[in-house]
Each structure stands twice: as C-alpha cells, then as structure tokens.
Amino acid sequence: MAERTLMKGNEAVAEGAVRAGCRFFAGYPITPQNEIPEYMSWRLPEEGGTFIQAESEVAAINMLFGASSVGTRVMTSSSSPGISLKQEGISYCATAELPIFYTNVVRGGPGLGNIAPSQGDYFQATRGGGHGDYRVIVFAPKTVEEMANFPRICYELAFKYRIPTMVLADGILGQMMEPVTFDFDPIDPSVFKTPDWALRGSKPEERRVIKSYDLRPGKMEQWNFRLEKKYDEIREKEPRYEAVNIDDADIILTGYGTAARVCESVMALGRKDGLKIGYVRPITLWPFPKSIFKELGEKVEKFFVVEMSLGQYIEDVKLSLNGKSEIYLHKRPAGGIPTGEEVLELTRKILSGDKLKLVA
Amino acid sequence: MPKIDVDTIRCKGCELCIPACPKKVIGLSKTFSATGYYPAMMVNPEDCNGCRLCAFVCPDVSITVYK
Amino acid sequence: MEKVVFERTKGLTDIPMRYCPGCGHGVVHRLVAECFMELGVQEKTIGIGPVGCSVFADEYFNVDMIQGAHGRGPAIATGIKRCLPDRLVFSYQGDGDLASIGAAEMLHSAMRSENITIIFINNAIYGMTGGQMAPTTLLGMKSTTSPSGRTVAANGYPIRVCELLSAMEGPIYLERVSVDKPAAVVKAKKAIKRAFEYQLEGRGFTLVEILSQCPTDWHMTPLQAIEKIRKDLIPYYPLGIYREPQDDKRAKPKKVAVEKES
C-alpha cells in the first residue's frame, strides 16, 4: 500500500495536510518551521492549490480566516512568536466556527528566545492564547510519522465540530527525519460538498454571514454557551492518549511529544532493571485525557512529569490527579533536552523514597 | 406631478437633502417622527421636478422619487 | 401618474442603518450596493466588513458578508478571492482600519495586486470609538487624542493613501472621490463601479478612497461637515484619479497625478 519514505518532520506535516485535502496555505518565514512554507510553495501549486507568503503572521492567519470562510481546507504554520501574533485571528476563527488547521513548531522562548526545540507554548496552545473563552483542538505528535498522519484527523475534527485544530510540535520533531508511512490515501477536496455555512455569493434570501461579534444584550453570552456545548462534546468524545505498563507500575512517567519519547526510553531501560515504570502520553492536549490520570491516580502513588519547559503540562496532570498522588517534575526549558540517563537517575531516586523537591 | 416620499422611520433629519435640492422643495417637518427625529418633507411640493439630487445625498436612503 | 425614478436598491437589506444622522457611510453603502446590482453580480458578491462604525456592514449589504479583525480586510479578501477567483470581493474599510492598524495588509495586497476592491472611507477620525485621531486626521485638527490639535512633532503627517499606493506597480485603479454634494456622489458611484468592472475583468488591485463626513466626531452639524470636506479635506486630499489602466478609453492621457493646489 503506501510506501515507507524518509521525511523531515516539517515536510511530513505539510505533505500530510496536502494529502488530506489542504488547498490553501499562507505562512511566513520563522525558524525552525521554514521547511513548511518552503515545501508548500511548490507542492500546493502541483495540486492546483494556493500558496501565499504573507507580509506577516497576522496577515497569514487572516488570509486563512477568508479562505476557510468559503469552505476551503486551509493551513498555516509558524513557531512560537509567530503563533503569538496569530492569536487574535485564531480567536476570531474559533468564534466564527471556522475549521482552520495550523502547526506550531515550538522554539525556545520567551521573547525572541532561541531556535532550539522547546515545549514552552503549552499554555498558549491549550488555554487559548488569544482573547475570550474559546478552545482549539491540540494534537501533540511524538514522531515524524504522526506529524504526517495527524493533519487528516485534524481536518476531520475541524470540519465536524467547526473548530480550529492544531499540531503542537517542536524544533526536534520539525527538523529530524524518520521513516513515514501514510495511513490514508490522498484525499481530493472536490469530494467534499461545500458546507452550507460557507460563503460563496448567495441568493439574497439565502444570504450567508460569518462574523464573531454580537452587541445585542445577552447575545454574546448565548453564543459562548453554544460554543461551550460543542467544547463539552469534544471533551467527552475526542481525548486520545497512549498508556503502557500501567497495570503493575510503581511510578508513571508522563510527558507529551519529544518529552514522551524520553519517558518511553527510560521506561524500557528501567524495566530491564526491574523497575516497575509505567508510561502515559496524551496525544490530544486539548481535550485533555483526564480519565486515564484519574484512573491511575487511584492506584499509582508517584507520577514523574518530564517537560521541555518550566512546567505547564504538569498543571493539567495535577488537575486530573486532584491531589491523589505525589507528582515530580523534571524541567528543561528553552532548548534544554532531557536525556534518558538523567531522567532514569531521577526516577531511581524517587522510587528509592528520596523525597526530591515535590512539586507544590 | 413629480414628488418625493420620505420614509420617516429611516430619515434622521440630517438636513443634507435640503441644500442639495435645486428647487428648495425640502424642509424639516415640525413634528417628531416615530424614531424621534424631525424628518425631511416637501415644503414647496409644487416645485419638485423629480431630479433625484436629494436622494443622491441621503445617507439613510429614505427618499423615493417619482416623476 | 408618476413613475418611480429613484428607489431604495435591493442591494441593501431593509434594516435601517444605525449611522449617525448625516454620516457619509450610508451614502457609500448605497453606491456600493447599486454598483453590484447594476453589474448583475449580487449573487457572486462577497463583502468584508471592518472594525469601526461600519462593523455593521454585514447587516446592511444584501450579499454574503464576513466581518474581520481590525485592519485585516485586505488579507481576508485575499484568502477569499484566491479561492473563488470569479466572485466580486470588496473590503469596506475606514481610515483607522486601512491606513493605521491595517497598513501592512493594505500595502501588501496592493503590492501583490490582489484582484480585490477596497472601498476606503476617509473621514479623518476614528468614529466608532468616539473621535480619536486617525492617520488621516489633518494637521491642527482636534480629536479626543489630539485635544489641542494634531501637530507634526507629536503625531506626524496625515497619510495620503492614493498617492502612497500610486508609487507601487501593483494597483490597477486608484481614485479619490467624495460624497459632499450630489455631483460628487455621482462621480463616486462611477469610480466604485469602474473599480468593480476592473475586478470582474481580472485586472488586479483597485481602491476607491472616499472623503466622507463624520458630523458627530467632528462636532458639527451634517451641513457644516460637508462644508469641512470642501474647505479642509479636499485641499489636503485632492480628488482625482491616481492610477488607471491606459488601455481603457476613459483613461486620460498619462500625466502626473492631479497637481495639488499650491
């Protein structure tokens, strides 16, 4: 079936989007995601799609606002500071219920930071970096193959729920190469019926309007409750996670994306040494997979979170565990890479009862 | 007989049509409209020649012109 | 029996417009609507409403409408037009929306010569937010953020958009008009229709700048406000064509843009 090819993460997510029917991309140069617009600049025209290098990330997200309003599958990408610039536009898309897809290849921050990999944008991605009560579905790949295959799911959920979706990657995932097998055949967007809400130029009696404001008393509140109903449904149906060796675990190692890979290898090393290490990785960061943590919190006493930030994901872990277990955090922000050795070393200490600084 | 019909719901009594009319046909009514303005009206209806200039400048598109 | 020689266009919805008495927006709304109706493209038109007094444009234009973030109309129009090249796409914007926060989007959509039309209302003030200084507020002109009058030292020079864009290759058609009197309104409509025609011919970026009165935030009556357009605005913002396709029979032989009165 699909053959296995070696791909760079940035190119994988771009090809995955095109393969899933993306036909409009607007972006702007910023390291470490430059290969995405570069790839799209020749690949989209091959499919009769549109590539625009916008004058800024702000313009790019608003081009998406326009292109998606007519039903096109759209994409933009950036890295940390660029995603910050897009937040107002994303809030507009969420409110107007436009199914956009975008990728953040996270770099060291805050400020200009550096161009090294990091996970410092978790709050921005999962708490809505823009204004107002809105949510965005966030997928966190840990392999280049997932970078390639997640866009299809993102577009499906985006159009099903009419909500922005994103892939939260980092500089490692974006820049490294790994073998990729696509788990779906190329989708020609002409198979999709133009959604009824999409603008197209209508008969006056069928006039369509897309907007994100309502000044009439109480109306915006009702709009928020309408959005909340959608978010609740997504929270209930769409969380995804991966859990391994959790039945006999004395400690659960957890992280997402690249940090999850470190947890996985530490678990393997530890298991060889007879350490009963379990591993949980959220695949969707929003909706957060609370259930698995709630369940594990009943029977596992220790959780060890590994993050390439000062600790943001850990807050969702804490919320889900609700005070049940001891939680430890290993944090390597802004380009710091947690190594297997150091995490294994710390895991041994925790298991031997060494009261490392508990996370308050 | 050319004439204009002013939609007194839309008209806000802004007076822009008054100097626009070459025949000085229009003035403001002395009585409030339902929307609380003194709407425009023909004060010299016999002079109207249906030239539409009043309607051209009306910001609320509240004038219909007959000829 | 009399015959109707002027009536409200079906290009506008029935909703009474909520602009202040005497505001120029209402006139321009009528002109834009009449143009797409007369061109027979109502069912192929998509309009973009800005943030500003005309944020409510989606309620007034009887076509598919989308309301975008402040200043981003040209980018939104780009996205729509690139996906639906045969539609008529216009971005209706005020001076704060276009020439202040949206200046980059204005310049770059013009540079790319996106095949869109920008309807640019220049009333030299921020209306919706209560009368602050706009990039087009004239020197010496008072506003709630230039209370003793705009000065070069503190606030720089007002921006002349048509002249600015006419220095670029991208724009196909640039004209500045006004709505201060019937004859001007007729000319304004011609300009808008011409911009739409060029767009439908696929020629590229068109923009019509319309000097418009804002009685409320200029703190004067509507009649005084149209006088201010003639006395203050037009001298600094000369009316005229700043770019037009030379192969159009209406085009005047190429010469330097309308000289400003010395």
XYZ file of C-alpha atoms in Angstrom:
689
model
C 0.000 0.000 0.000
C 1.588 3.389 0.825
C 5.302 3.013 0.675
C 7.618 3.984 3.518
C 9.664 7.128 2.915
C 12.181 9.049 4.960
C 10.806 12.518 5.687
C 11.666 15.580 7.673
C 9.004 16.483 10.266
C 8.212 19.874 8.780
C 7.778 18.368 5.327
C 5.773 15.480 6.726
C 3.151 17.742 8.307
C 2.982 19.781 5.096
C 2.576 16.709 2.892
C 0.090 15.248 5.362
C -2.030 18.390 5.049
C -1.913 18.433 1.249
C -2.706 14.721 1.163
C -5.675 15.406 3.485
C -7.075 17.983 1.033
C -5.409 21.230 2.084
C -5.507 23.609 -0.886
C -4.592 26.955 0.710
C -1.552 27.828 2.766
C -0.444 31.252 3.980
C 2.693 31.492 6.056
C 5.729 33.492 6.984
C 9.350 32.568 7.486
C 10.471 31.737 11.032
C 12.933 29.128 12.228
C 12.554 26.206 12.964
C 9.465 25.721 10.713
C 10.713 27.217 7.430
C 10.546 23.940 5.522
C 6.733 24.010 5.832
C 6.134 27.149 3.739
C 9.082 26.189 1.510
C 7.522 22.781 0.842
C 4.069 24.251 0.306
C 5.414 26.865 -2.118
C 5.951 24.193 -4.791
C 3.738 21.349 -3.560
C 0.386 23.209 -3.380
C 0.562 24.597 -6.911
C 1.077 20.982 -8.051
C -2.407 20.252 -6.697
C -3.924 23.461 -8.042
C -3.789 24.937 -4.548
C -2.711 28.386 -3.380
C 0.464 29.269 -1.522
C 0.987 32.803 -0.257
C 3.925 34.112 1.681
C 2.086 36.738 3.698
C 3.532 40.011 4.897
C 3.215 38.849 8.495
C 1.804 36.034 10.573
C -1.098 38.361 11.384
C -1.909 38.687 7.693
C -1.427 34.940 7.194
C -3.992 33.908 9.813
C -6.462 36.413 8.401
C -5.956 35.024 4.901
C -6.958 31.717 6.450
C -9.978 33.426 8.004
C -11.043 34.377 4.478
C -10.101 31.184 2.670
C -11.735 28.898 5.246
C -14.908 31.017 5.239
C -15.624 29.680 1.731
C -15.063 26.065 2.849
C -11.515 25.529 1.643
C -9.215 23.258 3.683
C -6.555 25.697 4.813
C -3.286 25.611 6.746
C -0.795 27.958 8.285
C 2.252 27.231 10.387
C 4.732 29.130 12.486
C 6.966 28.912 15.535
C 6.179 30.380 18.940
C 6.484 34.161 18.356
C 4.614 33.787 15.073
C 1.858 31.809 16.767
C 1.583 34.570 19.350
C 0.960 37.024 16.508
C -1.817 34.810 15.145
C -3.763 34.526 18.380
C -6.286 37.270 17.659
C -7.068 35.671 14.306
C -7.408 32.232 15.893
C -9.849 33.629 18.442
C -11.883 35.066 15.542
C -11.823 31.691 13.755
C -12.927 29.862 16.896
C -15.803 32.290 17.461
C -16.888 32.298 13.823
C -16.540 28.483 13.953
C -14.116 28.295 11.031
C -12.321 24.925 10.584
C -8.721 26.081 10.194
C -5.636 23.922 10.731
C -2.257 25.220 11.902
C 1.029 23.994 13.286
C 3.317 25.420 15.945
C 6.892 24.117 15.697
C 7.811 25.401 19.133
C 11.158 27.096 19.757
C 12.897 28.358 22.870
C 11.192 31.347 24.487
C 10.005 33.592 25.855
C 10.803 36.680 23.805
C 12.911 36.019 20.745
C 14.265 33.097 22.733
C 16.289 30.819 20.508
C 15.698 28.478 17.633
C 16.161 25.343 19.689
C 13.285 22.953 20.447
C 11.029 23.590 23.448
C 7.591 22.971 24.924
C 7.118 26.446 26.337
C 3.862 27.096 24.421
C 1.639 24.509 26.121
C -0.477 27.083 27.956
C -0.831 29.182 24.817
C -1.952 26.145 22.830
C -4.299 24.593 25.361
C -5.642 27.588 27.231
C -6.335 29.644 24.165
C -3.544 32.171 23.616
C -5.979 34.750 22.373
C -8.839 36.613 23.989
C -12.124 35.130 25.158
C -13.438 31.737 26.190
C -12.535 29.629 23.201
C -10.811 26.309 22.694
C -8.728 24.739 19.987
C -8.167 21.008 19.454
C -4.458 20.347 20.006
C -2.645 17.239 18.774
C 0.874 16.550 20.067
C 2.822 14.210 17.791
C 5.894 12.424 19.093
C 7.116 11.024 15.752
C 7.536 12.324 12.220
C 5.028 9.674 11.151
C 2.449 11.211 13.477
C 3.326 14.646 12.054
C 2.426 13.163 8.671
C -0.812 11.473 9.721
C -2.304 13.933 12.230
C -3.402 16.598 9.708
C -6.062 14.265 8.303
C -7.603 13.751 11.763
C -7.298 17.473 12.453
C -9.208 18.389 9.304
C -11.907 15.806 10.040
C -12.434 17.111 13.560
C -12.129 20.732 12.406
C -14.946 20.338 9.895
C -17.021 18.008 12.084
C -17.035 20.412 15.021
C -16.248 23.634 13.083
C -13.309 24.420 15.330
C -9.655 25.369 14.789
C -7.279 22.426 15.194
C -3.537 22.432 15.582
C -0.479 20.222 15.740
C 1.864 21.260 18.567
C 5.318 20.063 17.598
C 8.798 21.363 18.432
C 12.085 22.077 16.733
C 13.258 18.449 17.094
C 10.146 16.961 15.537
C 10.215 19.606 12.833
C 13.850 19.180 11.870
C 14.536 15.478 12.301
C 13.951 12.798 9.660
C 12.215 9.493 10.292
C 10.528 6.852 8.131
C 6.909 7.647 7.361
C 4.024 5.514 6.105
C 0.826 7.437 5.460
C -2.177 5.691 6.971
C -4.600 7.284 4.495
C -4.910 7.699 0.767
C -4.675 11.173 -0.780
C -7.988 13.000 -0.485
C -9.192 15.186 -3.346
C -11.180 18.021 -1.707
C -13.602 18.042 -4.618
C -15.214 15.031 -2.940
C -16.392 17.337 -0.149
C -19.708 19.140 -0.562
C -19.268 22.837 0.184
C -20.538 23.193 3.749
C -23.826 25.051 3.929
C -22.382 27.731 6.185
C -19.615 28.561 3.698
C -19.731 31.869 1.857
C -19.955 31.663 -1.918
C -22.119 34.500 -3.148
C -25.729 33.623 -2.442
C -29.298 34.441 -3.438
C -30.450 37.277 -1.192
C -32.917 35.030 0.632
C -30.085 32.541 1.387
C -27.549 35.238 2.291
C -24.729 33.925 4.478
C -22.888 35.955 7.084
C -19.783 34.943 9.017
C -18.845 37.091 11.961
C -17.675 36.918 15.540
C -19.492 39.764 17.258
C -22.965 40.446 18.651
C -23.501 43.644 20.584
C -27.117 42.878 21.498
C -27.577 42.363 25.250
C -27.135 38.718 26.299
C -26.458 37.506 22.764
C -22.705 37.078 23.082
C -23.291 35.165 26.295
C -25.625 32.802 24.460
C -23.004 32.464 21.720
C -20.456 31.426 24.355
C -22.818 28.813 25.788
C -23.371 27.481 22.251
C -19.610 27.136 21.835
C -19.358 25.525 25.272
C -21.841 22.823 24.306
C -19.529 21.959 21.422
C -16.455 22.002 23.643
C -18.138 19.724 26.178
C -18.969 17.240 23.450
C -15.352 17.279 22.278
C -14.092 16.860 25.845
C -16.302 13.813 26.151
C -15.643 12.139 22.788
C -12.250 13.173 21.451
C -9.473 12.818 24.066
C -6.680 10.499 22.876
C -3.738 9.116 24.800
C -1.260 6.262 24.929
C -0.573 4.230 28.080
C 1.942 1.388 28.533
C 2.815 -0.886 31.515
C 0.322 0.864 33.758
C -1.067 -2.240 35.468
C 1.851 -3.032 37.736
C 3.504 0.399 37.744
C 5.014 1.891 40.923
C 5.611 5.144 39.081
C 4.124 6.704 35.949
C 6.439 8.653 33.678
C 4.500 11.166 31.604
C 5.151 13.842 29.023
C 3.979 14.713 25.514
C 5.717 14.973 22.174
C 9.513 14.706 22.319
C 9.484 14.510 26.140
C 7.182 11.479 25.872
C 9.837 9.709 23.785
C 12.344 10.252 26.594
C 9.847 8.791 29.117
C 9.313 5.807 26.842
C 13.025 5.004 26.567
C 13.552 5.484 30.322
C 10.682 3.061 30.953
C 12.335 0.485 28.699
C 15.734 0.930 30.371
C 14.181 0.859 33.857
C 12.087 -2.196 33.142
C 15.272 -4.060 32.198
C 16.490 -3.226 35.681
C 13.282 -4.495 37.217
C 11.938 -1.003 37.903
C 8.131 -1.071 37.573
C 7.791 2.053 35.446
C 4.555 2.875 33.595
C 4.171 5.486 30.874
C 1.316 7.730 29.782
C 1.347 10.165 26.931
C -1.544 12.485 25.944
C -1.973 12.615 22.163
C -4.607 15.352 22.397
C -3.549 18.124 24.759
C -6.996 19.611 24.400
C -9.286 17.826 25.016
C -7.029 16.627 27.836
C -7.346 12.876 28.611
C -8.332 13.346 32.254
C -9.841 9.877 32.632
C -6.589 7.894 32.415
C -4.952 10.085 35.060
C -7.996 9.901 37.322
C -7.916 6.112 36.994
C -4.173 5.811 37.590
C -4.306 8.267 40.467
C -6.339 5.687 42.390
C -3.646 3.009 42.238
C -0.269 4.608 41.485
C 1.385 6.715 44.127
C 4.065 8.505 42.147
C 3.944 10.486 38.895
C 7.065 11.874 37.233
C 6.425 14.566 34.619
C 9.111 15.400 32.066
C 8.771 18.694 30.252
C 10.889 20.881 27.980
C 9.575 23.985 29.763
C 9.376 25.340 33.326
C 6.309 23.144 33.843
C 2.999 23.825 32.114
C 1.622 20.429 31.089
C 2.125 19.364 34.696
C -0.761 21.604 35.731
C -3.228 19.537 33.715
C -1.733 16.395 35.243
C -2.207 17.862 38.716
C -5.755 18.943 37.922
C -6.611 15.441 36.746
C -4.973 13.716 39.713
C -6.714 16.158 42.005
C -4.213 15.787 44.849
C -4.221 11.985 44.667
C -0.515 11.212 44.072
C 2.941 12.649 44.570
C 3.997 14.495 41.438
C 7.575 15.161 40.447
C 8.758 17.377 37.596
C 11.925 17.357 35.540
C 12.090 20.605 33.589
C 14.457 21.580 30.777
C 13.173 24.855 29.252
C 14.154 26.813 26.132
C 16.307 24.330 24.300
C 17.189 22.106 27.213
C 16.879 18.459 26.171
C 16.061 15.929 28.939
C 18.328 12.918 28.443
C 17.346 9.340 29.220
C 20.202 8.983 31.689
C 19.278 11.979 33.798
C 15.581 11.035 33.883
C 16.382 7.406 34.741
C 18.678 8.593 37.525
C 15.957 10.809 38.983
C 13.396 8.008 38.626
C 15.606 5.691 40.656
C 15.899 8.342 43.401
C 12.148 8.870 43.523
C 11.493 5.120 43.674
C 14.024 4.748 46.491
C 11.972 7.165 48.522
C 14.275 10.125 48.068
C 11.936 12.998 48.634
C 13.029 15.100 45.670
C 11.604 18.560 45.802
C 7.939 17.677 45.482
C 6.060 19.871 43.134
C 3.927 22.087 45.387
C -46.617 65.874 -10.580
C -43.048 64.944 -9.571
C -42.665 64.351 -5.856
C -40.557 62.682 -3.198
C -41.659 60.300 -0.479
C -39.574 60.343 2.721
C -39.526 57.194 4.851
C -39.916 58.836 8.235
C -38.679 55.702 10.021
C -35.320 55.913 8.251
C -34.933 59.698 7.999
C -32.839 61.220 10.796
C -33.445 64.836 9.910
C -29.796 65.382 8.944
C -30.822 68.160 6.509
C -28.312 67.134 3.797
C -31.090 66.890 1.244
C -32.232 70.462 1.894
C -29.350 72.348 0.165
C -28.988 69.532 -2.368
C -32.414 70.343 -3.820
C -32.011 72.940 -6.589
C -35.650 73.999 -6.203
C -35.682 74.472 -2.393
C -38.527 71.999 -2.130
C -37.426 70.334 1.099
C -37.517 71.401 4.733
C -37.801 69.684 8.082
C -41.147 68.682 9.499
C -42.258 70.426 12.696
C -43.475 67.148 14.221
C -41.437 64.245 15.576
C -41.243 61.002 13.657
C -41.677 57.648 15.388
C -37.897 57.446 15.665
C -37.697 60.817 17.395
C -36.320 62.995 14.600
C -37.792 65.894 12.658
C -37.919 64.177 9.279
C -37.464 65.886 5.919
C -40.563 66.725 3.913
C -41.605 68.699 0.876
C -42.342 72.269 1.977
C -42.752 73.533 -1.572
C -44.084 70.356 -3.219
C -45.185 72.106 -6.384
C -41.552 72.997 -7.252
C -40.254 69.410 -7.248
C -39.043 68.321 -10.716
C -38.036 64.795 -9.769
C -34.310 65.417 -10.299
C -33.298 62.907 -7.521
C -30.416 65.008 -6.156
C -31.908 64.819 -2.672
C -31.915 61.057 -2.850
C -28.282 61.023 -4.033
C -27.048 62.647 -0.834
C -29.399 60.921 1.627
C -27.270 58.798 3.993
C -30.233 56.663 5.014
C -31.627 56.018 1.535
C -35.004 57.116 2.839
C -36.176 59.111 -0.203
C -38.180 57.649 -3.074
C -38.571 59.987 -6.054
C -41.482 59.994 -8.515
C -41.752 61.846 -11.791
C -49.479 59.006 -12.647
C -45.942 59.491 -11.528
C -43.319 56.865 -12.226
C -40.649 55.911 -9.676
C -37.351 57.411 -10.778
C -35.387 56.622 -7.649
C -35.962 53.962 -5.023
C -34.024 52.052 -2.422
C -31.781 49.419 -4.049
C -32.350 45.724 -3.389
C -28.583 45.567 -2.833
C -29.236 46.869 0.664
C -31.217 44.951 3.255
C -34.281 46.542 4.823
C -32.586 47.161 8.163
C -32.468 50.909 8.895
C -28.813 51.958 9.066
C -27.644 52.948 12.525
C -25.079 55.502 11.431
C -25.255 58.963 12.933
C -27.508 61.478 11.177
C -25.672 62.840 8.140
C -22.887 60.222 8.153
C -21.226 59.542 4.817
C -21.185 55.761 5.330
C -24.842 55.476 4.437
C -24.330 57.161 1.090
C -21.357 54.932 0.227
C -23.293 51.813 1.267
C -25.956 52.766 -1.282
C -23.388 53.380 -4.014
C -21.593 50.044 -3.438
C -24.906 48.192 -3.383
C -26.220 49.899 -6.533
C -22.962 49.076 -8.329
C -23.041 45.332 -7.732
C -26.752 45.282 -8.503
C -26.319 47.169 -11.783
C -23.409 44.883 -12.714
C -25.752 41.951 -12.085
C -23.391 40.207 -9.684
C -25.316 40.323 -6.410
C -25.203 36.526 -6.167
C -21.484 36.481 -6.868
C -20.503 39.195 -4.389
C -18.781 38.661 -1.044
C -18.121 41.693 1.136
C -15.792 42.144 4.087
C -16.844 44.413 6.931
C -14.174 46.110 9.036
C -13.960 47.058 12.680
C -15.191 50.621 13.034
C -18.539 52.375 12.536
C -19.177 50.173 9.517
C -18.606 46.976 11.505
C -22.358 46.523 10.979
C -21.913 46.438 7.211
C -22.801 42.727 7.238
C -26.324 43.716 8.289
C -26.737 46.281 5.508
C -25.235 44.789 2.334
C -27.635 42.219 0.896
C -24.850 39.844 -0.126
C -22.661 37.218 1.578
C -20.673 39.100 4.176
C -17.839 38.374 6.567
C -16.686 40.633 9.365
C -12.982 40.543 10.050
C -10.430 41.631 12.594
C -9.462 45.315 12.637
C -7.316 46.168 9.658
C -7.236 42.703 8.144
C -9.802 43.167 5.375
C -7.282 43.022 2.518
C -5.827 39.760 3.891
C -9.285 38.233 4.310
C -10.246 39.393 0.833
C -7.038 37.821 -0.480
C -7.976 34.484 1.063
C -11.493 34.572 -0.351
C -10.571 35.822 -3.812
C -7.725 33.332 -4.269
C -10.194 30.512 -3.537
C -13.112 31.917 -5.532
C -11.479 33.968 -8.307
C -14.720 34.633 -10.194
C -16.521 36.311 -7.273
C -16.669 40.045 -6.735
C -14.863 40.670 -3.440
C -14.780 44.072 -1.760
C -13.226 45.103 1.524
C -15.048 48.050 3.066
C -12.725 49.885 5.464
C -12.329 53.116 7.413
C -9.129 55.154 7.703
C -8.072 53.674 11.031
C -8.785 50.165 9.767
C -6.944 50.552 6.469
C -4.192 53.118 6.983
C -3.327 52.563 10.626
C -3.546 49.023 12.001
C -4.057 47.567 8.528
C -1.313 49.489 6.739
C 0.803 46.416 6.063
C -2.183 44.485 4.708
C -3.079 47.489 2.522
C 0.434 47.820 1.095
C 0.996 44.123 0.511
C -2.375 43.339 -1.038
C -1.645 46.284 -3.348
C 1.910 45.032 -3.978
C 0.550 41.563 -4.840
C -2.126 43.309 -6.927
C -4.742 41.039 -5.437
C -7.797 41.163 -7.652
C -9.945 42.804 -4.963
C -11.588 46.212 -4.471
C -11.031 48.264 -1.357
C -13.754 50.791 -0.511
C -11.839 53.181 1.712
C -13.822 55.680 3.782
C -11.589 58.593 4.753
C -13.331 60.706 7.388
C -10.107 61.724 9.129
C -11.218 60.390 12.527
C -11.886 57.194 14.464
C -15.690 57.264 14.591
C -16.882 54.156 16.436
C -14.534 54.616 19.371
C -15.563 58.204 19.902
C -13.412 60.579 17.880
C -9.741 59.758 18.284
C -7.053 60.910 15.869
C -6.745 58.803 12.743
C -3.717 58.536 10.412
C -5.705 60.827 8.106
C -6.627 63.391 10.774
C -5.484 66.743 9.404
C -2.753 68.849 10.982
C -4.263 71.161 13.570
C -7.434 69.078 13.694
C -8.692 68.418 17.211
C -9.675 64.915 18.349
C -10.007 63.173 21.668
C -6.362 62.096 21.343
C -5.087 65.316 19.816
C -7.092 67.640 22.051
C -5.102 70.760 21.173
C -4.906 69.871 17.501
C -2.700 67.421 15.596
C 0.925 68.531 15.324
C 3.740 67.196 13.158
C 6.060 66.998 16.163
C 3.748 64.797 18.179
C 1.700 62.987 15.530
C 3.418 63.253 12.165
C 1.763 63.944 8.826
C -1.654 62.695 7.692
C -1.357 59.794 5.220
C -2.435 60.289 1.592
C -3.330 56.722 0.640
C -3.967 57.168 -3.087
C -0.658 58.980 -3.567
C 1.132 56.397 -1.393
C -0.204 53.438 -3.361
C 0.313 55.149 -6.706
C 4.047 54.771 -6.132
C 3.579 50.995 -6.437
C 3.294 48.880 -9.584
C 0.547 46.647 -8.210
C -2.507 48.899 -8.104
C -4.564 48.973 -11.319
C -7.017 51.727 -10.385
C -6.879 54.325 -7.616
C -9.293 57.200 -7.340
C -10.182 59.619 -4.594
C -13.733 60.913 -4.577
C -16.068 62.466 -2.045
C -19.761 62.472 -1.111
C -20.113 66.082 -0.021
C -22.610 67.061 -2.750
C -24.825 65.405 -5.378
C -22.352 65.826 -8.271
C -19.584 64.349 -6.114
C -21.801 61.396 -5.187
C -22.431 60.692 -8.880
C -18.694 60.711 -9.537
C -18.090 58.498 -6.506
C -20.512 55.918 -7.846
C -18.789 55.950 -11.249
C -15.468 55.309 -9.533
C -16.801 52.379 -7.482
C -18.467 50.832 -10.490
C -15.301 51.219 -12.532
C -13.259 49.543 -9.773
C -15.726 46.640 -9.710
C -15.578 46.344 -13.505
C -11.805 46.160 -13.470
C -12.007 43.488 -10.765
C -14.511 41.468 -12.783
C -12.145 41.744 -15.750
C -9.470 40.205 -13.504
C -7.136 43.161 -13.796
C -5.962 43.354 -10.178
C -5.945 45.667 -7.167
C -8.420 48.557 -7.161
C -9.100 51.064 -4.423
C -11.547 53.958 -4.182
C -10.864 56.468 -1.408
C -13.994 58.339 -0.409
C -13.819 61.560 1.620
C -16.753 61.290 3.952
C -18.312 63.451 6.645
C -18.412 62.467 10.333
C -20.631 65.117 11.914
C -20.629 63.588 15.373
C -16.898 63.316 15.917
C -16.097 66.469 14.007
C -18.518 68.101 16.493
C -20.557 69.864 13.850
C -23.846 69.583 12.026
C -24.033 67.467 8.865
C -24.258 70.633 6.740
C -21.166 72.090 8.403
C -19.427 68.744 7.960
C -19.849 68.619 4.171
C -18.509 72.173 4.120
C -15.456 70.958 6.071
C -14.824 68.355 3.374
C -14.601 71.107 0.778
C -12.683 73.586 2.945
C -10.244 71.306 4.793
C -10.178 67.755 3.460
C -10.146 68.205 -0.313
C -7.234 70.695 -0.291
C -5.059 68.148 1.572
C -6.609 65.132 -0.168
C -7.094 66.290 -3.784
C -9.814 64.410 -5.627
C -8.878 62.634 -8.825
C -7.531 59.528 -10.446
C -4.126 58.353 -9.230
C -3.864 55.217 -11.349
C -5.956 53.898 -14.177
C -5.379 51.295 -16.909
C -4.154 53.137 -20.003
C -5.936 50.803 -22.373
C -9.297 51.981 -21.074
C -10.962 54.555 -23.330
C -11.995 56.501 -20.265
C -8.320 56.910 -19.351
C -6.941 60.412 -19.695
C -3.549 60.598 -21.438
C -0.836 59.745 -18.910
C 0.276 62.783 -16.943
C 1.402 63.437 -13.415
C -1.429 62.914 -10.932
C -3.684 65.871 -10.213
C -1.430 68.701 -9.031
C -2.156 69.818 -5.529
C -3.180 73.481 -5.222
C -0.033 75.383 -4.268
